[in-house]
Short mmCIF file of C-alpha atoms in Angstrom, two decimals:
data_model
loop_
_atom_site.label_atom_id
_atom_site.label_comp_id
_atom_site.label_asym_id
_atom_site.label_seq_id
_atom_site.Cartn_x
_atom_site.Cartn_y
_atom_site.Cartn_z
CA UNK A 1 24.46 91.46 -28.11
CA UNK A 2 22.14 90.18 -30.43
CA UNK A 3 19.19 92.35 -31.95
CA UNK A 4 15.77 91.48 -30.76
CA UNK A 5 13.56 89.49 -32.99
CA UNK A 6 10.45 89.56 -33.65
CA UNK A 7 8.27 86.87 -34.89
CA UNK A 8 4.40 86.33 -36.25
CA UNK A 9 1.74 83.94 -36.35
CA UNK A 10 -1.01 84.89 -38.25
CA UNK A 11 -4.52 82.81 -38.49
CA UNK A 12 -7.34 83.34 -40.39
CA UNK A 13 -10.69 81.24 -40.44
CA UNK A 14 -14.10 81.70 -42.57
CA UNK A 15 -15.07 78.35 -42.86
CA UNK A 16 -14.78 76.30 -39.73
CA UNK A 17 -15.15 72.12 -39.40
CA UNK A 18 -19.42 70.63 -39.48
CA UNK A 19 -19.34 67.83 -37.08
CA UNK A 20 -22.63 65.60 -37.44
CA UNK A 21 -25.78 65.92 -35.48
CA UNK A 22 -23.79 69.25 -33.66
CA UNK A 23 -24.74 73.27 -35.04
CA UNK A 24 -21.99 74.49 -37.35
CA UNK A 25 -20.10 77.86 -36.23
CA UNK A 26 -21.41 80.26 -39.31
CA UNK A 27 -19.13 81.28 -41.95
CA UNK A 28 -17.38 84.46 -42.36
CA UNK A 29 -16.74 86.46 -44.98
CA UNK A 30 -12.82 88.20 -44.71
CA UNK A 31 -11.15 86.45 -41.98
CA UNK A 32 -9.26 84.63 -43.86
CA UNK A 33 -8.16 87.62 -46.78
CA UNK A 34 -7.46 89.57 -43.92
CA UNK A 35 -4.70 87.27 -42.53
CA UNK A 36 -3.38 87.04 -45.72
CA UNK A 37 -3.27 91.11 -45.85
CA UNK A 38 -1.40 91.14 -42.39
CA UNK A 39 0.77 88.80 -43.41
CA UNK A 40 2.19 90.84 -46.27
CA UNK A 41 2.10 93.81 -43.99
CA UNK A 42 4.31 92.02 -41.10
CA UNK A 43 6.59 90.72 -43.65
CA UNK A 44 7.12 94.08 -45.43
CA UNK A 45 10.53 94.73 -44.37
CA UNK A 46 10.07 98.48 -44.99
CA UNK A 47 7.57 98.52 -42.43
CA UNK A 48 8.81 96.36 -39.85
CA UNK A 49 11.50 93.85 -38.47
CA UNK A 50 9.24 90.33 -38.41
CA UNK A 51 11.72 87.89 -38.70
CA UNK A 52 9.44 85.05 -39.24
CA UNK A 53 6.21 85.08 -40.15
CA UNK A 54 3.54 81.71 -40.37
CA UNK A 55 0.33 81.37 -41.06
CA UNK A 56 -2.46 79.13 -40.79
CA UNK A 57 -5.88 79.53 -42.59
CA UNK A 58 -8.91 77.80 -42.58
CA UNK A 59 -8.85 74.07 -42.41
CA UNK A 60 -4.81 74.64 -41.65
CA UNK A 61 -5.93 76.23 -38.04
CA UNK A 62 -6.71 73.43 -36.29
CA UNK A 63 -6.13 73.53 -32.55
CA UNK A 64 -3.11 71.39 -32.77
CA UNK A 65 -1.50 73.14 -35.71
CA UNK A 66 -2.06 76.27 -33.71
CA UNK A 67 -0.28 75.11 -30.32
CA UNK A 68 2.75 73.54 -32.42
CA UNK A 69 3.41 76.64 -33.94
CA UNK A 70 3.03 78.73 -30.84
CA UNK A 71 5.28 76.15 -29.37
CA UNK A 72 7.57 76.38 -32.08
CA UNK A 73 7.79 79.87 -32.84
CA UNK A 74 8.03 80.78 -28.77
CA UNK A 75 11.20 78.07 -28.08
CA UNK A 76 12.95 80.65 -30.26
CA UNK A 77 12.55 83.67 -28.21
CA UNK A 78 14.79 85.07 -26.07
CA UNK A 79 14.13 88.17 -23.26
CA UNK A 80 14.24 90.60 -25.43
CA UNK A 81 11.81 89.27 -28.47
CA UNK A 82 8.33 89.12 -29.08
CA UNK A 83 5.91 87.19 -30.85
CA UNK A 84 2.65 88.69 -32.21
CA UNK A 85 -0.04 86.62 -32.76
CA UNK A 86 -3.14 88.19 -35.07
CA UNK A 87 -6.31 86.24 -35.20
CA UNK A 88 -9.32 86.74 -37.44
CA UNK A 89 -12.53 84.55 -36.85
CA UNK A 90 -14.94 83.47 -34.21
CA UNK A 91 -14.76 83.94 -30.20
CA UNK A 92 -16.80 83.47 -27.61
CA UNK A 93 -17.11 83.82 -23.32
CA UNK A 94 -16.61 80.29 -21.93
CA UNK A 95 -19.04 79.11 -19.31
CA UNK A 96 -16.66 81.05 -17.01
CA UNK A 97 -16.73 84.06 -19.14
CA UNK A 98 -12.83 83.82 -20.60
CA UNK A 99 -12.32 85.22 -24.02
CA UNK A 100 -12.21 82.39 -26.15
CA UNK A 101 -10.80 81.43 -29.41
CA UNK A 102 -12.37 79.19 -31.93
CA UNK A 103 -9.67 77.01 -33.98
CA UNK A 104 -11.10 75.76 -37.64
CA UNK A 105 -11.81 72.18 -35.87
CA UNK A 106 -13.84 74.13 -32.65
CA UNK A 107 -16.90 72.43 -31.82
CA UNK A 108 -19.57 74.14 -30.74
CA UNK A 109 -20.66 72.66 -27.33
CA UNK A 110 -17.51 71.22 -26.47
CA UNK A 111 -15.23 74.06 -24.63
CA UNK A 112 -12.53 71.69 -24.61
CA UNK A 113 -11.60 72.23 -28.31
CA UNK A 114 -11.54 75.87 -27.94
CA UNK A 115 -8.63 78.15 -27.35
CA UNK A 116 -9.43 80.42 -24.20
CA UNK A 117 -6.78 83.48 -24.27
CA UNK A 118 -5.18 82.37 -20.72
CA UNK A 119 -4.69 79.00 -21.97
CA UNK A 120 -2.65 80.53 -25.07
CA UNK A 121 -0.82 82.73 -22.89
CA UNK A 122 0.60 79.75 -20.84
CA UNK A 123 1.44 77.59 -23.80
CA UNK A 124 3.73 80.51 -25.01
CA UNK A 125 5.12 80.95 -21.68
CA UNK A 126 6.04 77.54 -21.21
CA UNK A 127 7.74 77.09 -24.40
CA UNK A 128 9.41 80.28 -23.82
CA UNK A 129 10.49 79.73 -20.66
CA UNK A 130 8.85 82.76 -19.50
CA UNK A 131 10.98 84.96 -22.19
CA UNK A 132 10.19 87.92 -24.15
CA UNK A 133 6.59 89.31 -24.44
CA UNK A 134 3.31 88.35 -26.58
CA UNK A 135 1.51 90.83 -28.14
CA UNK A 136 -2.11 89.38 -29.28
CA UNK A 137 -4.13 91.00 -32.00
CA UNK A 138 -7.75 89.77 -32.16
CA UNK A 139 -10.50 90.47 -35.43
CA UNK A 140 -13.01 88.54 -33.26
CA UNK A 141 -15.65 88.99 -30.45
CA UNK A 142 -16.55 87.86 -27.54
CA UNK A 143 -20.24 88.76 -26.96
CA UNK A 144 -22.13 85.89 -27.88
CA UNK A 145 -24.52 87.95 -29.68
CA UNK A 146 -25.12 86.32 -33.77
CA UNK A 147 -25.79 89.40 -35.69
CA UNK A 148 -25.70 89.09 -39.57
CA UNK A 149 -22.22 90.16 -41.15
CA UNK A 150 -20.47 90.25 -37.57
CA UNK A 151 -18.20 88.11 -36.44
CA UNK A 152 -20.20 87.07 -33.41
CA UNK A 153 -22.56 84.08 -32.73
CA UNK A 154 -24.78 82.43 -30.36
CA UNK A 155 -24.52 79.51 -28.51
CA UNK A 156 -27.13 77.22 -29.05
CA UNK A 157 -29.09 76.36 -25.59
CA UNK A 158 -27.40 79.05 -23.49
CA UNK A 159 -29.40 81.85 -22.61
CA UNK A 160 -27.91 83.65 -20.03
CA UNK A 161 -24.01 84.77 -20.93
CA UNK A 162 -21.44 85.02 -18.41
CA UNK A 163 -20.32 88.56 -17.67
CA UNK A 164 -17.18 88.73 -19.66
CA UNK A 165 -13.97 88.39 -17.35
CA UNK A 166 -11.43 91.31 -17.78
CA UNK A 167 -8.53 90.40 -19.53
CA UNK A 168 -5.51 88.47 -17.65
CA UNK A 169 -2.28 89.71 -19.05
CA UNK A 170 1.16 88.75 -17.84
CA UNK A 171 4.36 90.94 -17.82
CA UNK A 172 4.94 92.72 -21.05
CA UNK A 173 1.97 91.05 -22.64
CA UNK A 174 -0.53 92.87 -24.46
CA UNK A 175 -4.05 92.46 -26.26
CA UNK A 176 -5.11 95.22 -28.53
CA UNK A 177 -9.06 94.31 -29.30
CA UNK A 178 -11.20 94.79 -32.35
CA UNK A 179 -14.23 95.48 -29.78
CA UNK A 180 -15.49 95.64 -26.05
CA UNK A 181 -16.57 93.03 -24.77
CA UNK A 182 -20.53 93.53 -25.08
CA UNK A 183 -20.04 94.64 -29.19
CA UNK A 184 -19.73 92.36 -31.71
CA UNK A 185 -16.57 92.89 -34.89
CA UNK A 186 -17.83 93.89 -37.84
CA UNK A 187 -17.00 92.88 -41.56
CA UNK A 188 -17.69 95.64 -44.29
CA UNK A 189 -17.67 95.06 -47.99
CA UNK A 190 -17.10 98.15 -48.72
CA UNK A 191 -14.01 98.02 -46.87
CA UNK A 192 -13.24 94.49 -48.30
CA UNK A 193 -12.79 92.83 -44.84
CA UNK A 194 -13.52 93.59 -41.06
CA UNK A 195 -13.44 96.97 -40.13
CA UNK A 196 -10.81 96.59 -37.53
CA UNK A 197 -7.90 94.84 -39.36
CA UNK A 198 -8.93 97.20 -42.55
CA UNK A 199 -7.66 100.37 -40.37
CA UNK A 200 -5.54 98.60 -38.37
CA UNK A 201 -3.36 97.92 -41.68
CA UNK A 202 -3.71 101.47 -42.69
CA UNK A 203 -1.62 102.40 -39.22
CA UNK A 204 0.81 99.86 -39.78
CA UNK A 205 1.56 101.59 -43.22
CA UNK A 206 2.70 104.63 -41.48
CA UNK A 207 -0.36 106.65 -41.55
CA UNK A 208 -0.20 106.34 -37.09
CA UNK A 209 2.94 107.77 -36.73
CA UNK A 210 1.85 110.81 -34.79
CA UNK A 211 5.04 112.11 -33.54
CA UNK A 212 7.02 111.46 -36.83
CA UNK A 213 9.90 109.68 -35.73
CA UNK A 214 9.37 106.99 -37.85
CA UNK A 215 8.21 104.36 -35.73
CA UNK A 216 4.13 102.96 -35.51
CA UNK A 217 4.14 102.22 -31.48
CA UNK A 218 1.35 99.76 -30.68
CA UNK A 219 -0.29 102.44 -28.79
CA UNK A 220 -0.72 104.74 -32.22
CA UNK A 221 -1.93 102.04 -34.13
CA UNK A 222 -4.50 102.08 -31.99
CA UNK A 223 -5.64 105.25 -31.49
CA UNK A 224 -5.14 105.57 -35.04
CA UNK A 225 -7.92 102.73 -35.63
CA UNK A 226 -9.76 103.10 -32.39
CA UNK A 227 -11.69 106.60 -34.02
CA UNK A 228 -12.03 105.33 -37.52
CA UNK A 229 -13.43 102.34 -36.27
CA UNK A 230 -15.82 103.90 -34.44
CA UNK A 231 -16.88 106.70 -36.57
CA UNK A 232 -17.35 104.00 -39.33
CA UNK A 233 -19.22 101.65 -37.27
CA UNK A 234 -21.22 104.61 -35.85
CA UNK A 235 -22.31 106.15 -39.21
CA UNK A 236 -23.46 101.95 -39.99
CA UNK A 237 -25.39 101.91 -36.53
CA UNK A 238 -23.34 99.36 -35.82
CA UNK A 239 -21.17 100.12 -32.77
CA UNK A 240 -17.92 99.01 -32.38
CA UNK A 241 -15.03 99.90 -29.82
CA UNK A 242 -11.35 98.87 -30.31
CA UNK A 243 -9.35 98.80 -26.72
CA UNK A 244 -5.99 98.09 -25.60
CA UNK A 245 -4.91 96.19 -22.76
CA UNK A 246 -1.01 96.35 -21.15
CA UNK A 247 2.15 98.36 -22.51
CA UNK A 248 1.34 100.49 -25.40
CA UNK A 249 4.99 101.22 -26.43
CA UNK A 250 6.16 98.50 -28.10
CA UNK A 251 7.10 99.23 -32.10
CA UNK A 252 4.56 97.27 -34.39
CA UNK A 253 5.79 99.08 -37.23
CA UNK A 254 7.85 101.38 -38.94
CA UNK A 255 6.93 104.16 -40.94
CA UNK A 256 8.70 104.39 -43.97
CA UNK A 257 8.18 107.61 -45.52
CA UNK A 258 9.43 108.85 -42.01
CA UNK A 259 12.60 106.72 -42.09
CA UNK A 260 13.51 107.85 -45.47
CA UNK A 261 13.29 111.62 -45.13
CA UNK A 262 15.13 110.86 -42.00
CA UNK A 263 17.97 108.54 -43.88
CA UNK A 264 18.20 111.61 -46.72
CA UNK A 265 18.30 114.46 -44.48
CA UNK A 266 21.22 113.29 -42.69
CA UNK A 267 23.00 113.00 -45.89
CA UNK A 268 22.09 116.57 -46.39
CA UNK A 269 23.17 117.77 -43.39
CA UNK A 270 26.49 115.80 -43.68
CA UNK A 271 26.88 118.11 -46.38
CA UNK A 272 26.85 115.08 -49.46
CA UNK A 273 23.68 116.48 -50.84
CA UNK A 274 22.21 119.87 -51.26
CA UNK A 275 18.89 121.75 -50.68
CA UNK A 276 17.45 121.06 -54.36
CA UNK A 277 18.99 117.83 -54.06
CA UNK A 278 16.82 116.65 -50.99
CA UNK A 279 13.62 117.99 -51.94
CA UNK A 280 13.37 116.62 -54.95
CA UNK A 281 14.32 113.24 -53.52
CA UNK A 282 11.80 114.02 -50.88
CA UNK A 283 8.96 114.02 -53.60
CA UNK A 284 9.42 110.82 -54.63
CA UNK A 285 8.73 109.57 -51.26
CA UNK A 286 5.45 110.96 -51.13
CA UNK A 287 4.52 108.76 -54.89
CA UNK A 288 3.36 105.02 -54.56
CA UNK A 289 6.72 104.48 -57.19
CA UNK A 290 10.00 105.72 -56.53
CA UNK A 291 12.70 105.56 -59.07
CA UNK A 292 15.27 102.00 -58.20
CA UNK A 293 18.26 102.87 -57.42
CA UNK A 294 16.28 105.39 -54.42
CA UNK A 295 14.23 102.14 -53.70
CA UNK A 296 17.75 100.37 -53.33
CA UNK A 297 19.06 102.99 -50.79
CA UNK A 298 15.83 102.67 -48.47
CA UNK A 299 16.27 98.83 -48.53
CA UNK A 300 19.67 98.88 -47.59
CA UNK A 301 20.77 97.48 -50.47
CA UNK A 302 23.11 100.52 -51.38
CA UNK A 303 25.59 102.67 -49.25
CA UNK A 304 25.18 106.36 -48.29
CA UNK A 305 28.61 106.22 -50.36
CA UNK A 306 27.08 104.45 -53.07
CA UNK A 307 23.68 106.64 -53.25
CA UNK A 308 25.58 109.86 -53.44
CA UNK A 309 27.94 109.22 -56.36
CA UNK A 310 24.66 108.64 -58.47
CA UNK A 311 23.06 111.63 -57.14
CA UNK A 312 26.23 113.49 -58.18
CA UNK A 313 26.27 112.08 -61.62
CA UNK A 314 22.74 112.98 -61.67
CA UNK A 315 21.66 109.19 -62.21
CA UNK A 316 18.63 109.88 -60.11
CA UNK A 317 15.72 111.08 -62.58
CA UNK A 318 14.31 114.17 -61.56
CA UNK A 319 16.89 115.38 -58.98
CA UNK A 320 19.89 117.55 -60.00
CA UNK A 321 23.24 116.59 -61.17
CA UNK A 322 26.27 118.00 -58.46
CA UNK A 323 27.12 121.38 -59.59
CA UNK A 324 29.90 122.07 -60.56
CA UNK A 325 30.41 118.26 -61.68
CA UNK A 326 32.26 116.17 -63.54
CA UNK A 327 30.62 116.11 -67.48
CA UNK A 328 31.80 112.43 -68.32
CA UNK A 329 30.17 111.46 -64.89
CA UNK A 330 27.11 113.25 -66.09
CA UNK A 331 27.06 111.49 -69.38
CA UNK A 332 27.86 108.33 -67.58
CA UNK A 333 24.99 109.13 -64.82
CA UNK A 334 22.43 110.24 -67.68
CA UNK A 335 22.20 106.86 -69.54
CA UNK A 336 22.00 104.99 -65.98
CA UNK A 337 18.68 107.53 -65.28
CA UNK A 338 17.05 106.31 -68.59
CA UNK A 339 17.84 102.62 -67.64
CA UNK A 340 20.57 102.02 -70.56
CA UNK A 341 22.79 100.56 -68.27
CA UNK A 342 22.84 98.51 -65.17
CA UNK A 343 24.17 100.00 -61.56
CA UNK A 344 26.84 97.46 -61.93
CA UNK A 345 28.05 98.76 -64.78
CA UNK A 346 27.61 102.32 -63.58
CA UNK A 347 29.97 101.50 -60.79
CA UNK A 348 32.99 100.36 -63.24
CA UNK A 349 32.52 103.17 -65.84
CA UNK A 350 32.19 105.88 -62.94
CA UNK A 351 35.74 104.05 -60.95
CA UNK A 352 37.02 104.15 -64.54
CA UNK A 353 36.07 107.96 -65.38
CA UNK A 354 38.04 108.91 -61.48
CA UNK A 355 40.99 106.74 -61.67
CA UNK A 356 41.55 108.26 -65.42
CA UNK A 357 41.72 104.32 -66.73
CA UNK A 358 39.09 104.07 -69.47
CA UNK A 359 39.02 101.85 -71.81
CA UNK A 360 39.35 103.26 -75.13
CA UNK A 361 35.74 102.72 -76.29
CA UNK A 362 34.58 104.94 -73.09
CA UNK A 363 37.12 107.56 -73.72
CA UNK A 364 35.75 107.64 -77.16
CA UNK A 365 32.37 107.59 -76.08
CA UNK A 366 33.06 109.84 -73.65
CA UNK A 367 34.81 112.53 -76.24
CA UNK A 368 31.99 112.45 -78.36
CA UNK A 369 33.61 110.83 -81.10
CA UNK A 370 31.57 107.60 -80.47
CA UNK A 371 27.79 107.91 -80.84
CA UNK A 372 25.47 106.39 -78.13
CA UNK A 373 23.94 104.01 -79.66
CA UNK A 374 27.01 102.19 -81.08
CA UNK A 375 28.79 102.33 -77.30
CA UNK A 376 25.33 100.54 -75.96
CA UNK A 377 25.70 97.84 -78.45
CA UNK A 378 29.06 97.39 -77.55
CA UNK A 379 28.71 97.34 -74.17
CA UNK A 380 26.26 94.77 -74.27
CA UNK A 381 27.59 92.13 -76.58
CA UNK A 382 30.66 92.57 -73.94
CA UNK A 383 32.97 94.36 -76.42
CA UNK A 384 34.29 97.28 -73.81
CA UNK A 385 37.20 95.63 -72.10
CA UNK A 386 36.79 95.76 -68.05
CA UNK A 387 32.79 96.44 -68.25
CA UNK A 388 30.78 93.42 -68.10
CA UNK A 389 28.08 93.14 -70.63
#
């Protein structure tokens, strides 16, 4: 059966279409940089499985462009996918008091260029044929209040708003909120963007996991932002309430610092790597840089197999060699740690060193009799027979 797939549309708006003789939406400050940050973030594939990601900023999110890539991006799902779709700009109640969306080309007194969230819903469910769920993520607000540096206006002419309609959410669907209803969204220079997405990318890091199995539910990323959004918003007197509406269990993210202690201490308990071993390969998770050939292993790019035979030859810096090991393999696993050689060539000197089928300038190297720097420079003008250069 096939895995499920996730998929993204991300939109991000500060500048939205003047029409003449008509009041212009106001500009915003971060929308757009803050699509562009959840972008990266979805397509990280340490933290997450986004199979597809697209996204439309500024002049790009036009109310067509945005319904041909819902439609495009739902005709793909199947029951078990789901496609998130993050939005950073202006809403705004209708006249009948739906949370609505404002596309780049929105104007202001004409509803019928808007994108209400009921009329998104059913152009993803139609194109999906009712399959898999939609999760939407919304940096905007809905209380028709225009406060300086929110993202939040008023409508020209109206002066009583319609009391905000609860959210309508189908199935599996779900709408996690940068505010309540009433309270506008915030931007913050000091945080570089609106104060929602700015914690709401700190949970998808990891930093939500609260149970540490690894996995960012949608329901921890939002407690996780929900009280730093608040306390920050509280401390600028400007309140401002995250909430969550439908199932709160879906993964939005992975954590990877989680996944990697997980992925090393099964190796240790399989008995390939020892106490010292996994602590010290423990610490590197905790750094912003680990060394590459650990990097490799996390990304899947290298075997359990594969990982262990350079622990072993203690080709890993800062973690112990195997004791008792193989010297040759040490010697072999040394210059890989300083970056003299390349894994690929680790791979045929280390097969060469087991099998007992060196090539006479490794056994010499090997034996001492052949100094370092001499069995580099032959090595890389392609002068050891079997190792590639």
């Amino acid at each position: 059966m096939p895995k499920p797939e996730t998929y993204a549309l991300v939109i991000g708006i500060n500048n939205y279409r003047p029409y003449p003789e008509t009041p212009s939406l106001p500009s915003l400050s971060y929308a757009e940089s803050d699509a562009r940050k959840m972008a990266q973030a979805l397509r990280d594939p340490n933290k997450g499985q986004v199979s597809k990601v697209r996204v439309l900023l500024d002049t790009e999110a036009s109310k067509t462009a945005i319904e041909a890539e819902l439609r495009d991006l739902a005709r793909r799902m199947r029951v078990s996918d789901t496609l998130i779709v993050y939005y950073s700009g202006h809403g705004m109640p209708s006249r009948l008091g739906q949370a609505t969306l404002m596309p780049s080309d929105a104007k202001i007194n004409d509803e019928e260029t808007w994108l209400p969230l009921e009329w998104l819903q059913e152009q993803v469910r139609k194109a999906s044929q009712g399959r898999g769920r939609l999760i939407l993520i919304l940096d905007a607000c809905f209380s028709g209040q225009s406060r300086a540096g929110s993202r939040s206006f008023t409508m020209p002419g109206r002066k009583d708003l319609p009391k905000p309609q609860k959210p309508d959410l189908s199935g599996a669907n779900v709408l996690l909120a940068s505010s309540a209803d009433s309270e506008p969204s915030w931007e913050d220079a000091e945080l570089g963007g609106g104060i929602f997405t700015a914690y709401l990318l700190e949970a998808i890091s990891g930093k939500a996991d609260e149970n540490g199995d690894g996995y960012v539910t949608i329901g921890e990323a939002y407690r996780y932002a929900a009280v730093r959004v608040e306390a920050f918003s509280s401390r600028r007197g400007t309140p401002q309430t995250p909430k969550l509406y439908g199932p709160d269990d879906y993964t939005l993210a992975l954590n990877p610092v989680a996944v990697a202690l997980s992925r090393l201490a099964n190796l240790k308990l399989s008995g390939y790597i020892n106490g010292e071993q996994f602590d010290a390969l423990a610490a590197w998770l905790e750094g912003r840089r680990q060394p590459e050939d650990l990097k490799q292993f996390l990304a899947g790019a290298l075997t359990g197999g594969q990982f262990v035979s350079l622990v072993w030859a203690g080709a890993i810096p800062g973690v112990p060699a195997q004791t008792p090991s193989d010297a040759r393999l040490q010697k072999i696993g040394w210059l890989r740690r300083e970056g003299k050689i390349r894994l690929d060539q680790f791979w045929v000197l280390s097969q060469m060193i087991q099998t007992g089928k060196a090539a006479p300038d490794v056994s010499e190297y090997l034996a001492g009799r052949l100094s370092e720097a001499k069995f580099l420079q032959r090595l890389r003008s392609g002068a050891v027979r079997g190792v590639p250069r």
